[in-house]
Amino acid sequence: MSAIQDFTKGPLFKPLVLFSLPFMLANGLQVLYSVVDMLIVGRYVGEVGLAAISNAGRMFVFQTLLALGFSAAGQVYISQLVGQGRYRDLNQTIGTFFTFFILMGLGLTVFFLAFTKPFLNLMAVPDGTYRDSRLYLIICTAGLVFTYVYNMIAAVLRGLGDSFHPFLYIAIASAVNIVLDIVFIVCCGMGVAGAGLATSLGQIVSGLLSLSFLYRRRKQYQFDFRPERFRPDKAIVLAFLKLGLPLGMRYSLVNISMMIVLRMVNDYGTAAAAVFGIGCTIDDTITKMTQGIMQASTGIIGQNWGARHFGRIRRTVWYAWFLSASFYLPFGILIVCAPRLLFSFFSDSPSVLELAPVFVNAIVWSFPALVLLRGTNGFVNGIGNMKLAFLLGLLDSLVLRVGLCWLLGNYLGYGFQGYVFAFGTSVYGLCQPVVLYFFFLNWERRGLSTAPENTCPALHKDLL
């Protein structure tokens, strides 16, 4: 019996809500990793520990965003296969993804461990936090390959319409991370190293649990784990790279821009770095939750793109806008009314709490534009237009975000306030072109993103 969920027929709004919820909860729990680290480190290590995690954590996010970029591409690829009804091709496609993700995860682990010091030097990490930043980054990087395993399997399951089990394993990993944070930092006094070890072990748990689940349900999810399936199919790899490289580069560019901005912020001292780290963590709560709506709409749009149901694609975008707005509005009111209270959960430093309203009052301006981006980014990804996604990432990161931060913070001399205001408002330059593309350009003429049918070996069996 197949566990594949078909979104190409029937109602749309309720399935989008139900499909989005596990995405949103999974993303929220991933934010919980960093929130728990910062809460406990802020209380038991102090301002220096917060600044260390803020710097090293940004580099670790860069590593995982590569996985997320290719994972999103994998979800699009699988969902378009489902929309086309090409279930016979799932076996070799999933096996090819397995080999690709594991090799990439191992290669990047070696690379980042070898170049930890140069990366931290590029970010101008303050001297007082350098040792802890490097230690945290090394420990987290050691478990990177399991992050890639989890994201690969999550991409497959989500492309097949199963968003619950990826959420379940992130939930278990989050619980492990919270418990180990308390054990390592509070009980054992391991400081920043304990936070890194808890995060790394959480990655391992999520990777192993998801792998075990896919193996136990291999018939339902169209993958039999036979050794020949793991031999990469050239046509699938090429088609997947056309999706994954632009999207992975986009995610990476955005994070590189974040590291450049953080380097600028570091020039204003430990307190400013801590505020920026705490503020981004608070902002990540709503950002990652609403990105779950975008990720769900990507899968639904991908299936309908494969089936060429353009009207259902448009309706999915409108529904995604409505759902995103319903989350951003109350969250915006909350953070504007109580910035110091929210920041006080992480730190009781007077210098940190003094800067809290500066960050919040600047970042809240980005919320209307981000509502629009949740629907349109899901649309661009779902139809497989990754070249446009990459160009938008380039515009967002290096042109708008870094350019405006330099202009307001450095050139015009507004300092920390200029950095965070530019950081928040730069998204308006990003949302305009993609909204115009959705409403006014003839995107329906684009082709599909999957490899041609019948490229997979003839031994495939239709398990439906």
Coordinates of C-alpha atoms in Angstrom, one line a residue:
M1 CA 0.0 0.0 0.0
S2 CA 1.4 3.4 -1.0
A3 CA 1.8 6.3 1.5
I4 CA 2.1 8.9 -1.3
Q5 CA -0.3 11.8 -0.9
D6 CA -1.7 13.3 -4.1
F7 CA -2.3 17.1 -4.1
T8 CA -3.3 17.4 -7.7
K9 CA -7.0 17.0 -7.1
G10 CA -9.6 17.9 -4.4
P11 CA -9.6 20.8 -2.0
L12 CA -6.5 22.9 -1.5
F13 CA -6.8 25.2 1.5
K14 CA -7.2 22.5 4.2
P15 CA -4.6 20.2 2.7
L16 CA -2.2 23.2 2.6
V17 CA -2.8 23.9 6.3
L18 CA -2.4 20.3 7.3
F19 CA 0.7 19.8 5.2
S20 CA 2.2 23.1 6.5
L21 CA 1.8 22.4 10.2
P22 CA 4.5 19.7 10.5
F23 CA 6.8 21.9 8.3
M24 CA 6.2 24.8 10.7
L25 CA 6.7 22.8 13.8
A26 CA 9.8 21.1 12.4
N27 CA 11.3 24.5 11.5
G28 CA 10.3 25.9 14.9
L29 CA 12.0 23.0 16.7
Q30 CA 15.2 23.7 14.6
V31 CA 15.1 27.2 15.9
L32 CA 14.6 25.8 19.4
Y33 CA 18.1 24.2 19.0
S34 CA 19.7 27.7 18.9
V35 CA 17.2 29.3 21.4
V36 CA 18.0 26.7 24.1
D37 CA 21.7 27.0 23.5
M38 CA 21.5 30.8 23.8
L39 CA 19.2 30.8 26.8
I40 CA 21.3 28.4 28.8
V41 CA 24.7 29.8 27.6
G42 CA 23.4 33.3 28.4
R43 CA 22.5 32.4 31.9
Y44 CA 25.4 30.1 32.8
V45 CA 28.3 31.3 30.6
G46 CA 27.4 35.0 30.0
E47 CA 27.7 37.6 27.3
V48 CA 31.0 36.2 25.9
G49 CA 29.4 32.8 25.4
L50 CA 26.4 34.4 23.6
A51 CA 28.7 36.3 21.2
A52 CA 30.7 33.1 20.6
I53 CA 27.5 31.1 19.6
S54 CA 26.3 34.1 17.6
N55 CA 29.5 34.0 15.5
A56 CA 30.1 30.3 15.2
G57 CA 26.4 29.5 14.9
R58 CA 26.2 31.7 11.8
M59 CA 29.0 29.6 10.2
F60 CA 27.2 26.4 11.2
V61 CA 24.0 27.7 9.7
F62 CA 25.9 28.2 6.5
Q63 CA 26.9 24.5 6.5
T64 CA 23.3 23.4 7.0
L65 CA 21.8 25.8 4.5
L66 CA 23.7 24.0 1.7
A67 CA 21.9 20.8 2.9
L68 CA 18.6 22.7 3.0
G69 CA 19.1 24.1 -0.5
F70 CA 19.6 20.7 -2.0
S71 CA 16.9 19.2 0.2
A72 CA 14.4 21.8 -1.2
A73 CA 15.5 20.9 -4.7
G74 CA 15.0 17.2 -3.9
Q75 CA 11.5 17.9 -2.7
V76 CA 10.7 19.7 -5.9
Y77 CA 12.1 16.9 -8.0
I78 CA 10.2 14.2 -6.2
S79 CA 7.0 16.2 -6.1
Q80 CA 7.1 16.8 -9.9
L81 CA 7.7 13.0 -10.4
V82 CA 4.6 12.3 -8.4
G83 CA 2.6 15.0 -10.3
Q84 CA 3.6 13.3 -13.5
G85 CA 2.6 9.8 -12.1
R86 CA 6.2 8.5 -12.7
Y87 CA 6.3 6.2 -9.7
R88 CA 8.6 3.7 -11.5
D89 CA 11.4 6.3 -11.4
L90 CA 11.3 6.8 -7.6
N91 CA 13.6 3.9 -6.8
Q92 CA 16.6 5.0 -8.7
T93 CA 15.9 8.7 -8.0
I94 CA 16.0 8.2 -4.2
G95 CA 19.1 6.0 -4.4
T96 CA 20.9 8.6 -6.5
F97 CA 19.9 11.3 -3.9
F98 CA 21.3 9.1 -1.1
T99 CA 24.7 8.8 -2.7
F100 CA 24.9 12.4 -3.6
F101 CA 23.9 13.8 -0.2
I102 CA 26.2 11.5 1.8
L103 CA 29.2 12.3 -0.4
M104 CA 28.5 16.0 -0.2
G105 CA 28.1 15.8 3.6
L106 CA 31.4 14.0 4.1
G107 CA 33.3 16.3 1.7
L108 CA 32.0 19.4 3.4
T109 CA 32.7 18.1 6.9
V110 CA 36.4 17.6 5.9
F111 CA 36.5 21.1 4.2
F112 CA 35.0 23.0 7.1
L113 CA 37.1 21.3 9.7
A114 CA 40.2 22.1 7.8
F115 CA 39.3 25.8 7.3
T116 CA 37.7 26.7 10.6
K117 CA 40.3 29.3 11.6
P118 CA 40.2 31.2 8.2
F119 CA 36.4 31.4 8.3
L120 CA 36.3 32.8 11.8
N121 CA 39.1 35.3 10.9
L122 CA 37.1 36.5 7.9
M123 CA 34.2 37.3 10.3
A124 CA 36.5 39.3 12.6
V125 CA 35.4 37.4 15.7
P126 CA 36.3 39.4 18.8
D127 CA 39.4 38.1 20.6
G128 CA 37.5 37.3 23.8
T129 CA 35.1 34.9 22.0
Y130 CA 37.5 33.4 19.4
R131 CA 38.5 30.2 21.3
D132 CA 34.9 29.4 22.3
S133 CA 33.6 30.2 18.8
R134 CA 36.1 27.8 17.2
L135 CA 35.4 25.0 19.6
Y136 CA 31.6 25.3 19.1
L137 CA 32.0 25.3 15.3
I138 CA 34.4 22.2 15.3
I139 CA 32.0 20.2 17.5
C140 CA 28.9 21.0 15.5
T141 CA 30.7 20.3 12.2
A142 CA 31.6 16.8 13.3
G143 CA 28.0 15.7 13.0
L144 CA 27.3 17.5 9.7
V145 CA 26.9 14.3 7.6
F146 CA 23.9 13.3 9.7
T147 CA 22.3 16.6 9.0
Y148 CA 22.7 15.8 5.3
V149 CA 21.2 12.4 5.7
Y150 CA 18.2 13.8 7.6
N151 CA 17.6 16.5 5.0
M152 CA 17.8 14.1 2.1
I153 CA 15.2 11.8 3.6
A154 CA 13.0 14.7 4.7
A155 CA 13.1 15.9 1.0
V156 CA 12.0 12.6 -0.3
L157 CA 9.2 12.2 2.3
R158 CA 7.9 15.7 1.8
G159 CA 8.0 15.4 -2.0
L160 CA 5.8 12.3 -1.5
G161 CA 3.4 14.2 0.7
D162 CA 4.6 13.1 4.1
S163 CA 5.6 16.1 6.3
F164 CA 4.7 14.5 9.6
H165 CA 7.6 12.1 10.0
P166 CA 10.4 14.6 9.3
F167 CA 8.8 16.8 12.0
L168 CA 8.6 13.8 14.4
Y169 CA 12.4 13.1 14.2
I170 CA 13.3 16.8 14.6
A171 CA 11.0 16.8 17.6
I172 CA 12.9 13.9 19.2
A173 CA 16.2 15.4 18.3
S174 CA 15.2 18.7 19.9
A175 CA 14.2 16.9 23.1
V176 CA 17.6 15.2 23.1
N177 CA 19.3 18.6 22.5
I178 CA 17.5 20.3 25.4
V179 CA 18.2 17.5 27.9
L180 CA 21.9 17.3 26.9
D181 CA 22.2 21.2 27.1
I182 CA 21.1 21.0 30.7
V183 CA 23.4 18.0 31.4
F184 CA 26.5 19.3 29.7
I185 CA 26.3 23.0 30.5
V186 CA 24.4 23.3 33.8
C187 CA 25.4 20.0 35.5
C188 CA 28.9 19.4 34.0
G189 CA 29.9 23.0 33.5
M190 CA 31.1 22.4 29.9
G191 CA 30.1 25.8 28.7
V192 CA 30.0 26.5 24.9
A193 CA 31.6 23.1 24.2
G194 CA 28.6 21.5 25.9
A195 CA 26.2 23.5 23.7
G196 CA 28.0 22.3 20.6
L197 CA 28.1 18.7 21.7
A198 CA 24.3 18.7 22.4
T199 CA 23.6 20.2 19.0
S200 CA 25.9 17.6 17.3
L201 CA 24.3 14.7 19.0
G202 CA 20.9 16.0 18.1
Q203 CA 21.9 15.9 14.5
I204 CA 23.0 12.3 14.8
V205 CA 19.7 11.3 16.4
S206 CA 17.6 12.9 13.6
G207 CA 19.7 11.4 10.8
L208 CA 19.6 7.8 12.2
L209 CA 15.9 7.9 13.1
S210 CA 14.9 9.1 9.7
L211 CA 17.1 6.5 8.0
S212 CA 15.6 3.7 10.1
F213 CA 12.1 4.9 9.3
L214 CA 12.6 5.0 5.5
Y215 CA 14.1 1.5 5.6
R216 CA 11.2 0.1 7.6
R217 CA 8.6 1.7 5.2
R218 CA 10.6 1.1 2.0
K219 CA 7.7 -0.5 0.1
Q220 CA 5.3 2.3 1.0
Y221 CA 7.7 5.0 -0.1
Q222 CA 8.9 3.2 -3.3
F223 CA 12.5 2.6 -2.3
D224 CA 13.7 -1.0 -1.9
F225 CA 17.3 -0.3 -0.6
R226 CA 18.9 -2.7 -3.2
P227 CA 22.6 -2.0 -3.7
E228 CA 22.2 -1.1 -7.4
R229 CA 19.8 1.7 -6.5
F230 CA 22.7 3.6 -4.9
R231 CA 24.6 3.8 -8.2
P232 CA 24.0 7.3 -9.4
D233 CA 22.0 7.8 -12.5
K234 CA 23.7 10.4 -14.7
A235 CA 20.5 11.9 -16.1
I236 CA 19.0 12.2 -12.6
V237 CA 22.2 13.8 -11.2
L238 CA 22.3 16.4 -14.0
A239 CA 18.7 17.3 -13.7
F240 CA 19.0 17.5 -9.9
L241 CA 22.1 19.7 -10.1
K242 CA 20.2 22.1 -12.3
L243 CA 17.8 22.4 -9.4
G244 CA 20.1 22.1 -6.4
L245 CA 23.1 24.2 -7.4
P246 CA 21.2 27.5 -7.9
L247 CA 19.1 27.0 -4.8
G248 CA 22.0 25.8 -2.6
M249 CA 24.1 28.8 -3.9
R250 CA 21.1 31.1 -3.1
Y251 CA 20.9 29.9 0.5
S252 CA 24.6 30.1 0.9
L253 CA 24.8 33.7 -0.5
V254 CA 22.1 34.8 1.9
N255 CA 24.0 33.4 4.8
I256 CA 27.3 34.8 3.5
S257 CA 25.6 38.2 3.5
M258 CA 24.6 37.6 7.1
M259 CA 28.2 36.8 8.1
I260 CA 29.4 40.0 6.4
V261 CA 26.8 42.0 8.3
L262 CA 27.8 40.3 11.5
R263 CA 31.4 41.2 10.8
M264 CA 30.3 44.9 10.6
V265 CA 28.3 44.5 13.8
N266 CA 31.3 42.9 15.6
D267 CA 33.2 46.2 15.2
Y268 CA 30.7 47.6 17.7
G269 CA 31.7 45.2 20.4
T270 CA 30.5 42.1 22.3
A271 CA 27.1 43.7 23.4
A272 CA 26.2 44.5 19.8
A273 CA 27.2 41.0 18.6
A274 CA 25.1 39.5 21.4
V275 CA 22.0 41.7 20.6
F276 CA 22.3 40.8 16.9
G277 CA 22.6 37.1 17.7
I278 CA 19.6 37.2 20.1
G279 CA 17.5 39.3 17.8
C280 CA 18.1 37.0 14.8
T281 CA 17.2 34.1 17.0
I282 CA 13.9 35.7 18.0
D283 CA 13.2 36.8 14.4
D284 CA 14.1 33.2 13.2
T285 CA 11.1 31.9 15.3
I286 CA 8.5 33.6 13.0
T287 CA 10.8 33.3 9.9
K288 CA 11.2 29.6 10.1
M289 CA 7.6 29.0 11.1
T290 CA 6.3 30.8 8.0
Q291 CA 9.0 29.2 5.9
G292 CA 7.1 26.0 6.7
I293 CA 4.1 27.5 4.7
M294 CA 6.5 28.2 1.9
Q295 CA 8.0 24.7 2.0
A296 CA 4.5 23.1 2.0
S297 CA 3.4 25.2 -0.9
T298 CA 6.5 24.3 -2.8
G299 CA 5.6 20.6 -2.6
I300 CA 1.9 21.2 -3.5
I301 CA 2.9 23.5 -6.4
G302 CA 5.5 21.0 -7.5
Q303 CA 3.0 18.2 -7.9
N304 CA 0.5 20.5 -9.7
W305 CA 3.3 21.7 -11.9
G306 CA 4.0 18.1 -12.9
A307 CA 0.3 17.6 -13.6
R308 CA 0.1 21.1 -15.4
H309 CA -2.7 22.4 -13.1
F310 CA -2.0 26.1 -13.3
G311 CA -5.1 27.3 -11.6
R312 CA -4.4 25.2 -8.5
I313 CA -0.9 26.7 -8.4
R314 CA -2.3 30.3 -8.3
R315 CA -4.7 29.4 -5.6
T316 CA -1.9 27.8 -3.5
V317 CA 0.1 31.1 -3.6
W318 CA -2.9 33.1 -2.5
Y319 CA -3.6 30.7 0.4
A320 CA 0.1 30.9 1.4
W321 CA -0.1 34.7 1.6
F322 CA -3.1 34.6 3.8
L323 CA -1.6 32.0 6.2
S324 CA 1.7 33.9 6.4
A325 CA 0.0 37.2 7.3
S326 CA -2.1 35.5 10.0
F327 CA 1.2 34.7 11.8
Y328 CA 3.3 37.8 11.1
L329 CA 0.6 40.2 12.4
P330 CA 0.4 39.0 16.0
F331 CA 4.1 38.3 16.2
G332 CA 4.9 41.8 15.1
I333 CA 2.6 43.3 17.7
L334 CA 4.3 41.1 20.4
I335 CA 7.9 42.1 19.7
V336 CA 7.1 45.8 19.3
C337 CA 5.3 45.9 22.7
A338 CA 7.9 43.9 24.7
P339 CA 11.4 44.0 23.2
R340 CA 13.3 44.2 26.5
L341 CA 11.2 41.4 28.0
L342 CA 11.9 39.1 25.2
F343 CA 15.7 39.8 25.2
S344 CA 15.8 39.5 29.0
F345 CA 15.1 35.7 28.6
F346 CA 18.5 35.4 27.0
S347 CA 20.6 38.0 28.9
D348 CA 20.3 40.4 31.8
S349 CA 23.2 42.6 30.6
P350 CA 22.1 46.3 30.7
S351 CA 24.0 47.0 27.5
V352 CA 22.2 44.2 25.7
L353 CA 18.7 45.2 27.0
E354 CA 19.4 48.9 26.0
L355 CA 20.0 47.9 22.4
A356 CA 17.0 45.5 22.2
P357 CA 14.4 48.1 21.0
V358 CA 16.8 49.3 18.4
F359 CA 16.9 45.9 16.8
V360 CA 13.2 45.2 17.1
N361 CA 12.0 48.6 15.8
A362 CA 14.2 48.1 12.7
I363 CA 13.5 44.5 11.9
V364 CA 9.7 44.7 12.1
W365 CA 9.6 46.8 8.9
S366 CA 10.5 43.6 7.0
F367 CA 7.3 41.7 7.9
P368 CA 4.9 42.8 5.1
A369 CA 7.5 42.0 2.4
L370 CA 8.2 38.6 4.0
V371 CA 4.5 37.7 3.9
L372 CA 4.6 38.2 0.1
L373 CA 7.8 36.2 -0.2
R374 CA 6.4 33.1 1.5
G375 CA 4.0 32.6 -1.3
T376 CA 6.1 33.7 -4.2
N377 CA 9.2 31.8 -3.2
G378 CA 7.2 28.6 -2.8
F379 CA 5.9 29.3 -6.3
V380 CA 9.3 29.9 -7.9
N381 CA 10.8 26.8 -6.3
G382 CA 7.8 24.6 -7.0
I383 CA 7.8 25.3 -10.7
G384 CA 11.6 24.6 -10.7
N385 CA 12.8 28.1 -11.8
M386 CA 16.0 27.9 -9.8
K387 CA 17.9 30.3 -12.1
L388 CA 15.4 33.0 -11.0
A389 CA 15.7 31.8 -7.4
F390 CA 19.5 32.2 -7.6
L391 CA 19.3 35.7 -9.1
L392 CA 16.9 36.8 -6.4
G393 CA 19.3 35.4 -3.8
L394 CA 22.2 37.3 -5.3
L395 CA 20.1 40.5 -5.3
D396 CA 18.9 39.9 -1.7
S397 CA 22.3 39.1 -0.3
L398 CA 25.2 40.9 -1.8
V399 CA 23.4 43.8 -3.5
L400 CA 20.6 44.8 -1.1
R401 CA 21.5 43.4 2.3
V402 CA 25.2 44.1 2.4
G403 CA 25.0 47.2 0.2
L404 CA 22.4 48.9 2.4
C405 CA 24.1 47.9 5.6
W406 CA 27.3 49.4 4.4
L407 CA 25.5 52.5 3.1
L408 CA 23.5 53.2 6.3
G409 CA 25.8 51.8 8.9
N410 CA 29.3 52.8 7.6
Y411 CA 29.0 55.5 4.9
L412 CA 26.1 57.5 6.5
G413 CA 27.4 56.8 10.0
Y414 CA 24.2 55.4 11.6
G415 CA 26.2 52.5 13.1
F416 CA 24.4 49.5 14.7
Q417 CA 20.9 51.1 14.1
G418 CA 21.7 51.6 10.4
Y419 CA 22.8 47.9 10.1
V420 CA 19.7 46.5 11.5
F421 CA 17.3 48.8 9.7
A422 CA 19.0 48.0 6.4
F423 CA 19.0 44.3 7.3
G424 CA 15.2 44.5 7.8
T425 CA 14.1 46.7 4.8
S426 CA 16.4 45.2 2.1
V427 CA 13.7 42.5 1.5
Y428 CA 11.4 45.0 -0.2
G429 CA 13.8 45.1 -3.2
L430 CA 13.6 41.3 -3.4
C431 CA 9.8 40.8 -3.2
Q432 CA 8.9 43.3 -6.0
P433 CA 10.4 41.4 -9.0
V434 CA 9.0 38.0 -7.9
V435 CA 5.5 39.4 -7.4
L436 CA 5.6 40.9 -10.9
Y437 CA 6.8 37.6 -12.3
F438 CA 3.8 35.7 -10.7
F439 CA 1.2 38.2 -11.9
F440 CA 2.4 39.4 -15.3
L441 CA 4.9 37.0 -16.9
N442 CA 4.0 33.9 -18.9
W443 CA 5.6 31.3 -16.6
E444 CA 3.1 28.6 -17.7
R445 CA 5.4 27.9 -20.7
R446 CA 8.2 26.6 -18.6
G447 CA 9.2 22.9 -18.9
L448 CA 9.4 20.3 -16.2
S449 CA 12.6 20.0 -14.1
T450 CA 12.9 16.2 -13.9
A451 CA 15.1 13.9 -16.0
P452 CA 13.3 12.5 -19.1
E453 CA 11.2 9.4 -18.5
N454 CA 12.7 6.0 -19.2
T455 CA 16.2 7.1 -18.2
C456 CA 16.0 4.8 -15.2
P457 CA 16.9 1.1 -15.5
A458 CA 14.2 -1.2 -16.8
L459 CA 14.3 -3.4 -13.6
H460 CA 12.1 -0.8 -11.8
K461 CA 8.8 -2.1 -10.5
D462 CA 5.7 -0.1 -9.9
L463 CA 4.9 -0.9 -6.3
L464 CA 1.5 0.8 -6.3

